[in-house]
Short mmCIF file of C-alpha atoms and ligand atoms in Angstrom, two decimals:
data_model
loop_
_atom_site.label_atom_id
_atom_site.label_comp_id
_atom_site.label_asym_id
_atom_site.label_seq_id
_atom_site.Cartn_x
_atom_site.Cartn_y
_atom_site.Cartn_z
CA UNK T 1 0.02 0.01 0.00
CA UNK T 2 1.12 3.52 -0.72
CA UNK T 3 1.74 5.44 2.46
CA UNK T 4 4.03 8.32 1.58
CA UNK T 5 3.12 11.25 -0.70
CA UNK T 6 5.20 14.02 -2.22
CA UNK T 7 4.49 16.73 -4.79
CA UNK T 8 6.56 17.10 -7.94
CA UNK T 9 6.82 20.37 -9.82
CA UNK T 10 9.21 21.23 -12.63
CA UNK T 11 11.22 24.44 -12.04
CA UNK T 12 10.00 25.51 -15.51
CA UNK T 13 6.27 25.04 -14.68
CA UNK T 14 3.86 27.78 -15.74
CA UNK T 15 2.15 30.12 -13.34
CA UNK T 16 -1.10 28.11 -12.99
CA UNK T 17 0.77 24.86 -12.33
CA UNK T 18 2.99 26.61 -9.69
CA UNK T 19 -0.05 28.16 -8.02
CA UNK T 20 -1.95 24.87 -7.85
CA UNK T 21 1.14 23.01 -6.58
CA UNK T 22 1.80 25.54 -3.81
CA UNK T 23 -1.82 25.43 -2.69
CA UNK T 24 -1.78 21.63 -2.48
CA UNK T 25 1.61 21.56 -0.78
CA UNK T 26 0.12 23.90 1.83
CA UNK T 27 -3.01 21.68 2.29
CA UNK T 28 -1.07 18.41 2.47
CA UNK T 29 2.00 19.78 4.26
CA UNK T 30 4.09 17.59 1.99
CA UNK T 31 7.50 18.10 0.41
CA UNK T 32 7.78 19.58 -3.11
CA UNK T 33 10.56 18.07 -5.27
CA UNK T 34 11.54 19.00 -8.84
CA UNK T 35 11.77 15.52 -10.41
CA UNK T 36 10.42 11.99 -10.10
CA UNK T 37 13.89 10.46 -9.67
CA UNK T 38 14.33 8.01 -6.79
CA UNK T 39 10.62 7.16 -6.46
CA UNK T 40 10.29 4.22 -4.05
CA UNK T 41 7.69 1.45 -4.11
CA UNK T 42 5.66 2.74 -1.19
CA UNK T 43 5.67 6.37 -2.40
CA UNK T 44 3.48 8.32 -4.78
CA UNK T 45 3.96 11.73 -6.22
CA UNK T 46 1.14 14.18 -6.94
CA UNK T 47 1.73 16.35 -9.98
CA UNK T 48 -0.17 19.29 -11.44
CA UNK T 49 -0.02 20.05 -15.11
CA UNK T 50 -2.02 23.30 -15.43
CA UNK T 51 -5.42 22.28 -13.96
CA UNK T 52 -4.94 18.51 -14.07
CA UNK T 53 -3.86 16.66 -10.95
CA UNK T 54 -2.35 13.18 -11.39
CA UNK T 55 -0.51 10.70 -9.19
CA UNK T 56 2.67 8.89 -10.24
CA UNK T 57 3.79 5.70 -8.61
CA UNK T 58 5.69 2.44 -9.45
CA UNK T 59 3.66 -0.45 -10.78
CA UNK T 60 5.67 -3.57 -11.64
CA UNK T 61 8.77 -1.35 -11.26
CA UNK T 62 7.50 0.99 -13.98
CA UNK T 63 6.37 4.55 -13.52
CA UNK T 64 2.60 4.73 -13.91
CA UNK T 65 0.04 7.53 -13.65
CA UNK T 66 -3.41 7.75 -12.27
CA UNK T 67 -5.78 10.62 -13.11
CA UNK T 68 -9.56 10.70 -12.73
CA UNK T 69 -11.54 11.96 -15.66
CA UNK T 70 -15.31 12.39 -15.65
CA UNK T 71 -15.46 14.10 -19.02
CA UNK T 72 -13.19 12.27 -21.46
CA UNK T 73 -12.26 8.62 -21.77
CA UNK T 74 -14.43 5.57 -21.15
CA UNK T 75 -16.61 6.93 -18.36
CA UNK T 76 -17.12 10.39 -19.93
CA UNK T 77 -18.26 8.56 -23.06
CA UNK T 78 -20.63 6.27 -21.13
CA UNK T 79 -22.04 9.01 -18.94
CA UNK T 80 -22.89 11.13 -21.99
CA UNK T 81 -25.10 8.36 -23.18
CA UNK T 82 -26.93 7.51 -19.99
CA UNK T 83 -30.36 6.27 -20.93
CA UNK T 84 -32.89 7.03 -18.25
CA UNK T 85 -34.85 3.89 -18.92
CA UNK T 86 -32.15 1.32 -19.21
CA UNK T 87 -29.56 2.26 -16.59
CA UNK T 88 -29.92 -0.44 -13.95
CA UNK T 89 -28.75 2.01 -11.32
CA UNK T 90 -31.83 4.11 -11.96
CA UNK T 91 -33.98 1.09 -11.00
CA UNK T 92 -31.76 0.22 -8.03
CA UNK T 93 -31.98 3.67 -6.44
CA UNK T 94 -35.69 3.99 -7.21
CA UNK T 95 -35.91 6.69 -9.89
CA UNK T 96 -39.46 7.27 -11.13
CA UNK T 97 -40.67 9.42 -14.06
CA UNK T 98 -41.14 12.47 -11.88
CA UNK T 99 -38.93 11.52 -8.90
CA UNK T 100 -35.22 11.54 -8.47
CA UNK T 101 -33.95 10.51 -5.00
CA UNK T 102 -31.22 12.42 -3.22
CA UNK T 103 -28.30 10.01 -2.81
CA UNK T 104 -25.43 9.72 -0.36
CA UNK T 105 -22.68 7.88 -2.26
CA UNK T 106 -20.80 6.70 0.84
CA UNK T 107 -17.95 5.10 -1.15
CA UNK T 108 -17.26 7.66 -3.87
CA UNK T 109 -14.03 6.22 -5.33
CA UNK T 110 -13.46 7.47 -8.89
CA UNK T 111 -16.92 9.10 -8.90
CA UNK T 112 -18.20 7.15 -11.86
CA UNK T 113 -21.39 5.78 -10.33
CA UNK T 114 -22.10 9.19 -8.78
CA UNK T 115 -21.70 10.83 -12.18
CA UNK T 116 -24.21 8.44 -13.71
CA UNK T 117 -26.70 9.18 -10.89
CA UNK T 118 -26.19 12.91 -11.36
CA UNK T 119 -26.79 12.51 -15.07
CA UNK T 120 -30.02 10.78 -14.27
CA UNK T 121 -30.98 13.94 -12.41
CA UNK T 122 -30.21 13.00 -8.80
CA UNK T 123 -28.45 15.27 -6.26
CA UNK T 124 -25.47 13.19 -5.03
CA UNK T 125 -23.48 13.81 -1.85
CA UNK T 126 -20.22 11.90 -2.21
CA UNK T 127 -18.06 10.75 0.71
CA UNK T 128 -14.54 9.46 0.18
CA UNK T 129 -12.22 8.64 3.10
CA UNK T 130 -8.95 8.07 1.24
CA UNK T 131 -7.18 11.42 1.05
CA UNK T 132 -5.36 10.75 -2.25
CA UNK T 133 -8.55 9.46 -3.93
CA UNK T 134 -10.47 12.45 -2.57
CA UNK T 135 -7.91 14.91 -4.01
CA UNK T 136 -7.94 13.24 -7.46
CA UNK T 137 -11.73 13.13 -7.49
CA UNK T 138 -12.05 16.70 -6.31
CA UNK T 139 -9.79 17.75 -9.21
CA UNK T 140 -11.89 15.73 -11.68
CA UNK T 141 -15.06 17.45 -10.39
CA UNK T 142 -13.46 20.91 -10.78
CA UNK T 143 -12.67 20.08 -14.43
CA UNK T 144 -16.24 18.78 -14.90
CA UNK T 145 -17.58 22.08 -13.57
CA UNK T 146 -15.37 24.05 -15.98
CA UNK T 147 -16.73 22.13 -18.99
CA UNK T 148 -19.72 24.01 -20.40
CA UNK T 149 -21.46 20.72 -21.48
CA UNK T 150 -21.23 19.35 -17.94
CA UNK T 151 -21.37 22.20 -15.46
CA UNK T 152 -25.05 21.72 -14.67
CA UNK T 153 -24.29 18.06 -13.87
CA UNK T 154 -21.35 19.11 -11.66
CA UNK T 155 -23.73 21.32 -9.68
CA UNK T 156 -25.58 18.16 -8.53
CA UNK T 157 -22.37 16.55 -7.17
CA UNK T 158 -20.88 17.51 -3.77
CA UNK T 159 -17.77 15.84 -2.36
CA UNK T 160 -16.42 15.54 1.16
CA UNK T 161 -13.32 13.85 2.60
CA UNK T 162 -15.16 11.80 5.24
CA UNK T 163 -15.28 8.32 6.65
CA UNK T 164 -18.89 7.34 6.05
CA UNK T 165 -18.77 4.88 8.95
CA UNK T 166 -18.67 7.83 11.40
CA UNK T 167 -20.71 10.33 9.40
CA UNK T 168 -23.70 8.42 7.96
CA UNK T 169 -25.95 8.81 11.02
CA UNK T 170 -25.12 12.47 11.40
CA UNK T 171 -25.65 13.31 7.66
CA UNK T 172 -28.92 11.46 7.39
CA UNK T 173 -30.31 13.16 10.51
CA UNK T 174 -29.48 16.61 9.18
CA UNK T 175 -31.72 18.67 6.92
CA UNK T 176 -29.95 17.06 3.91
CA UNK T 177 -33.05 14.85 3.28
CA UNK T 178 -31.06 11.93 1.92
CA UNK T 179 -33.36 9.25 0.37
CA UNK T 180 -30.82 6.61 -0.62
CA UNK T 181 -27.45 5.44 0.66
CA UNK T 182 -25.34 3.92 -2.12
CA UNK T 183 -22.43 1.62 -1.27
CA UNK T 184 -19.80 0.11 -3.52
CA UNK T 185 -16.93 -1.04 -1.31
CA UNK T 186 -13.75 -2.60 -2.69
CA UNK T 187 -14.04 -6.28 -3.43
CA UNK T 188 -11.03 -8.70 -3.50
CA UNK T 189 -10.07 -9.18 -7.16
CA UNK T 190 -10.45 -12.79 -8.25
CA UNK T 191 -9.02 -12.48 -11.74
CA UNK T 192 -5.24 -12.87 -12.34
CA UNK T 193 -3.66 -9.50 -11.78
CA UNK T 194 -2.39 -9.26 -15.36
CA UNK T 195 -5.98 -9.19 -16.58
CA UNK T 196 -7.08 -6.44 -14.30
CA UNK T 197 -6.95 -2.96 -15.87
CA UNK T 198 -3.88 -0.96 -14.98
CA UNK T 199 -5.99 1.88 -13.63
CA UNK T 200 -7.76 -0.49 -11.17
CA UNK T 201 -4.42 -1.99 -10.06
CA UNK T 202 -3.04 1.50 -9.22
CA UNK T 203 -6.34 2.34 -7.50
CA UNK T 204 -6.00 -0.83 -5.36
CA UNK T 205 -2.45 0.11 -4.40
CA UNK T 206 -3.82 3.36 -3.02
CA UNK T 207 -6.94 2.16 -1.34
CA UNK T 208 -6.33 -1.50 -0.48
CA UNK T 209 -9.45 -3.39 0.48
CA UNK T 210 -12.37 -2.20 2.54
CA UNK T 211 -12.35 -4.71 5.44
CA UNK T 212 -15.05 -2.71 7.25
CA UNK T 213 -17.68 -2.99 4.46
CA UNK T 214 -19.99 -5.13 6.66
CA UNK T 215 -20.04 -2.47 9.39
CA UNK T 216 -20.74 0.18 6.76
CA UNK T 217 -23.84 -1.67 5.60
CA UNK T 218 -25.00 -2.15 9.20
CA UNK T 219 -24.56 1.59 9.88
CA UNK T 220 -26.42 2.45 6.64
CA UNK T 221 -29.33 0.17 7.50
CA UNK T 222 -29.87 2.07 10.74
CA UNK T 223 -29.90 5.43 9.03
CA UNK T 224 -32.91 7.59 8.42
CA UNK T 225 -33.28 6.85 4.66
CA UNK T 226 -35.77 5.09 2.37
CA UNK T 227 -33.35 2.56 0.90
CA UNK T 228 -29.80 1.34 0.90
CA UNK T 229 -28.28 0.02 -2.31
CA UNK T 230 -25.09 -2.11 -2.43
CA UNK T 231 -23.20 -2.80 -5.61
CA UNK T 232 -21.57 -6.25 -5.55
CA UNK T 233 -19.69 -8.32 -8.11
CA UNK T 234 -21.81 -11.16 -9.49
CA UNK T 235 -21.57 -14.21 -7.23
CA UNK T 236 -20.17 -12.24 -4.28
CA UNK T 237 -21.78 -12.91 -0.89
CA UNK T 238 -24.15 -10.34 0.56
CA UNK T 239 -22.59 -7.86 3.02
CA UNK T 240 -22.93 -8.55 6.76
CA UNK T 241 -25.00 -11.69 5.96
CA UNK T 242 -28.01 -9.36 5.46
CA UNK T 243 -30.35 -10.53 2.69
CA UNK T 244 -31.65 -7.67 0.57
CA UNK T 245 -35.35 -6.93 -0.15
CA UNK T 246 -34.53 -7.67 -3.78
CA UNK T 247 -31.63 -7.88 -6.25
CA UNK T 248 -31.17 -6.26 -9.59
CA UNK T 249 -28.66 -7.94 -11.84
CA UNK T 250 -26.51 -6.46 -14.55
CA UNK T 251 -23.91 -8.11 -16.76
CA UNK T 252 -20.93 -8.13 -14.37
CA UNK T 253 -22.45 -7.08 -11.05
CA UNK T 254 -25.65 -6.88 -9.13
CA UNK T 255 -27.39 -4.41 -6.86
CA UNK T 256 -28.61 -5.64 -3.48
CA UNK T 257 -31.55 -3.32 -2.58
CA UNK T 258 -32.61 -2.90 1.06
CA UNK T 259 -35.95 -1.15 1.39
CA UNK T 260 -36.53 0.46 4.76
C1 SAM G 1 -14.87 0.32 -5.34
S1 SAM G 1 -14.52 2.02 -4.91
C2 SAM G 1 -15.98 2.85 -5.37
C3 SAM G 1 -16.09 3.09 -6.86
C4 SAM G 1 -17.17 4.05 -7.22
N1 SAM G 1 -18.50 3.48 -7.01
C5 SAM G 1 -17.03 4.51 -8.65
O1 SAM G 1 -17.99 4.44 -9.40
O2 SAM G 1 -15.91 5.06 -9.00
C6 SAM G 1 -14.61 2.06 -3.18
C7 SAM G 1 -14.20 3.40 -2.61
O3 SAM G 1 -14.88 3.56 -1.35
C8 SAM G 1 -14.05 4.21 -0.41
N2 SAM G 1 -14.56 3.82 0.92
C9 SAM G 1 -14.68 2.59 1.44
N3 SAM G 1 -15.22 2.64 2.69
C10 SAM G 1 -15.42 3.98 2.92
C11 SAM G 1 -15.96 4.70 4.08
N4 SAM G 1 -16.30 4.09 5.20
N5 SAM G 1 -16.11 6.04 3.96
C12 SAM G 1 -15.69 6.69 2.83
N6 SAM G 1 -15.15 6.07 1.74
C13 SAM G 1 -15.03 4.74 1.80
C14 SAM G 1 -12.67 3.59 -0.73
O4 SAM G 1 -11.64 4.42 -0.22
C15 SAM G 1 -12.73 3.54 -2.26
O5 SAM G 1 -12.22 4.71 -2.85
#
């Protein structure tokens, strides 16, 4: 697992990159270096290039980068084409023709599921506890908000660097009026590592596994909301040995839906 972070900034960086780097260095209190030389296995380096924040680390002894993108690439492409009727997530969270639930995505990760829910018209409050993942996602959300095609979607997404285990009951008792808690904890990968996408392998190096996923479901089930939805890989056991009210299956995963 990665446990040490630094910031890298070229001495020739432009004004915007320097400004963003200094701000982040101040927030993180971490060292700024001018090159990626001597990167060790347990280290990762944040790097700004203008507005884009990425993380560099060693994967199989090779330098690899991770950047979240909600506009371009595979997920941007998919999200653009969200069909209100056929997205299984719409069914799982209980969207109706004139009703869009307000969702707490308690395991925000790369923000992909939250983006789809926002594109369906839901307000989504996202909680992410891993600091590095939070920073990358926050940067992706800022770029989403700057894109004129997506800024109205970005307005529906709010992100906080919180551990949902300790904040769910507080948030759902506030005037936030959360209808649905959405959970998608990490699941141990069963495929051979070479087959898993590089992006997901880097993500796992950062986050590890979520050994407290059972407790998270138990906490969510006690919260003041209408339903709790858990995304699970196909064939995975239910969380906390709690059988859902019903299941909705997709090609590679399923949703366990707990109606309250
Ligand atoms: C599988 S990823 C979620 C992927 C996400 N659904 C997406 O579409 O990109 C799980 C994420 O949940 C976060 N997480 C797990 N337990 C959490 C908790 N108790 N509070 C906040 N974040 C949590 C992990 O740090 C990780 O980033």
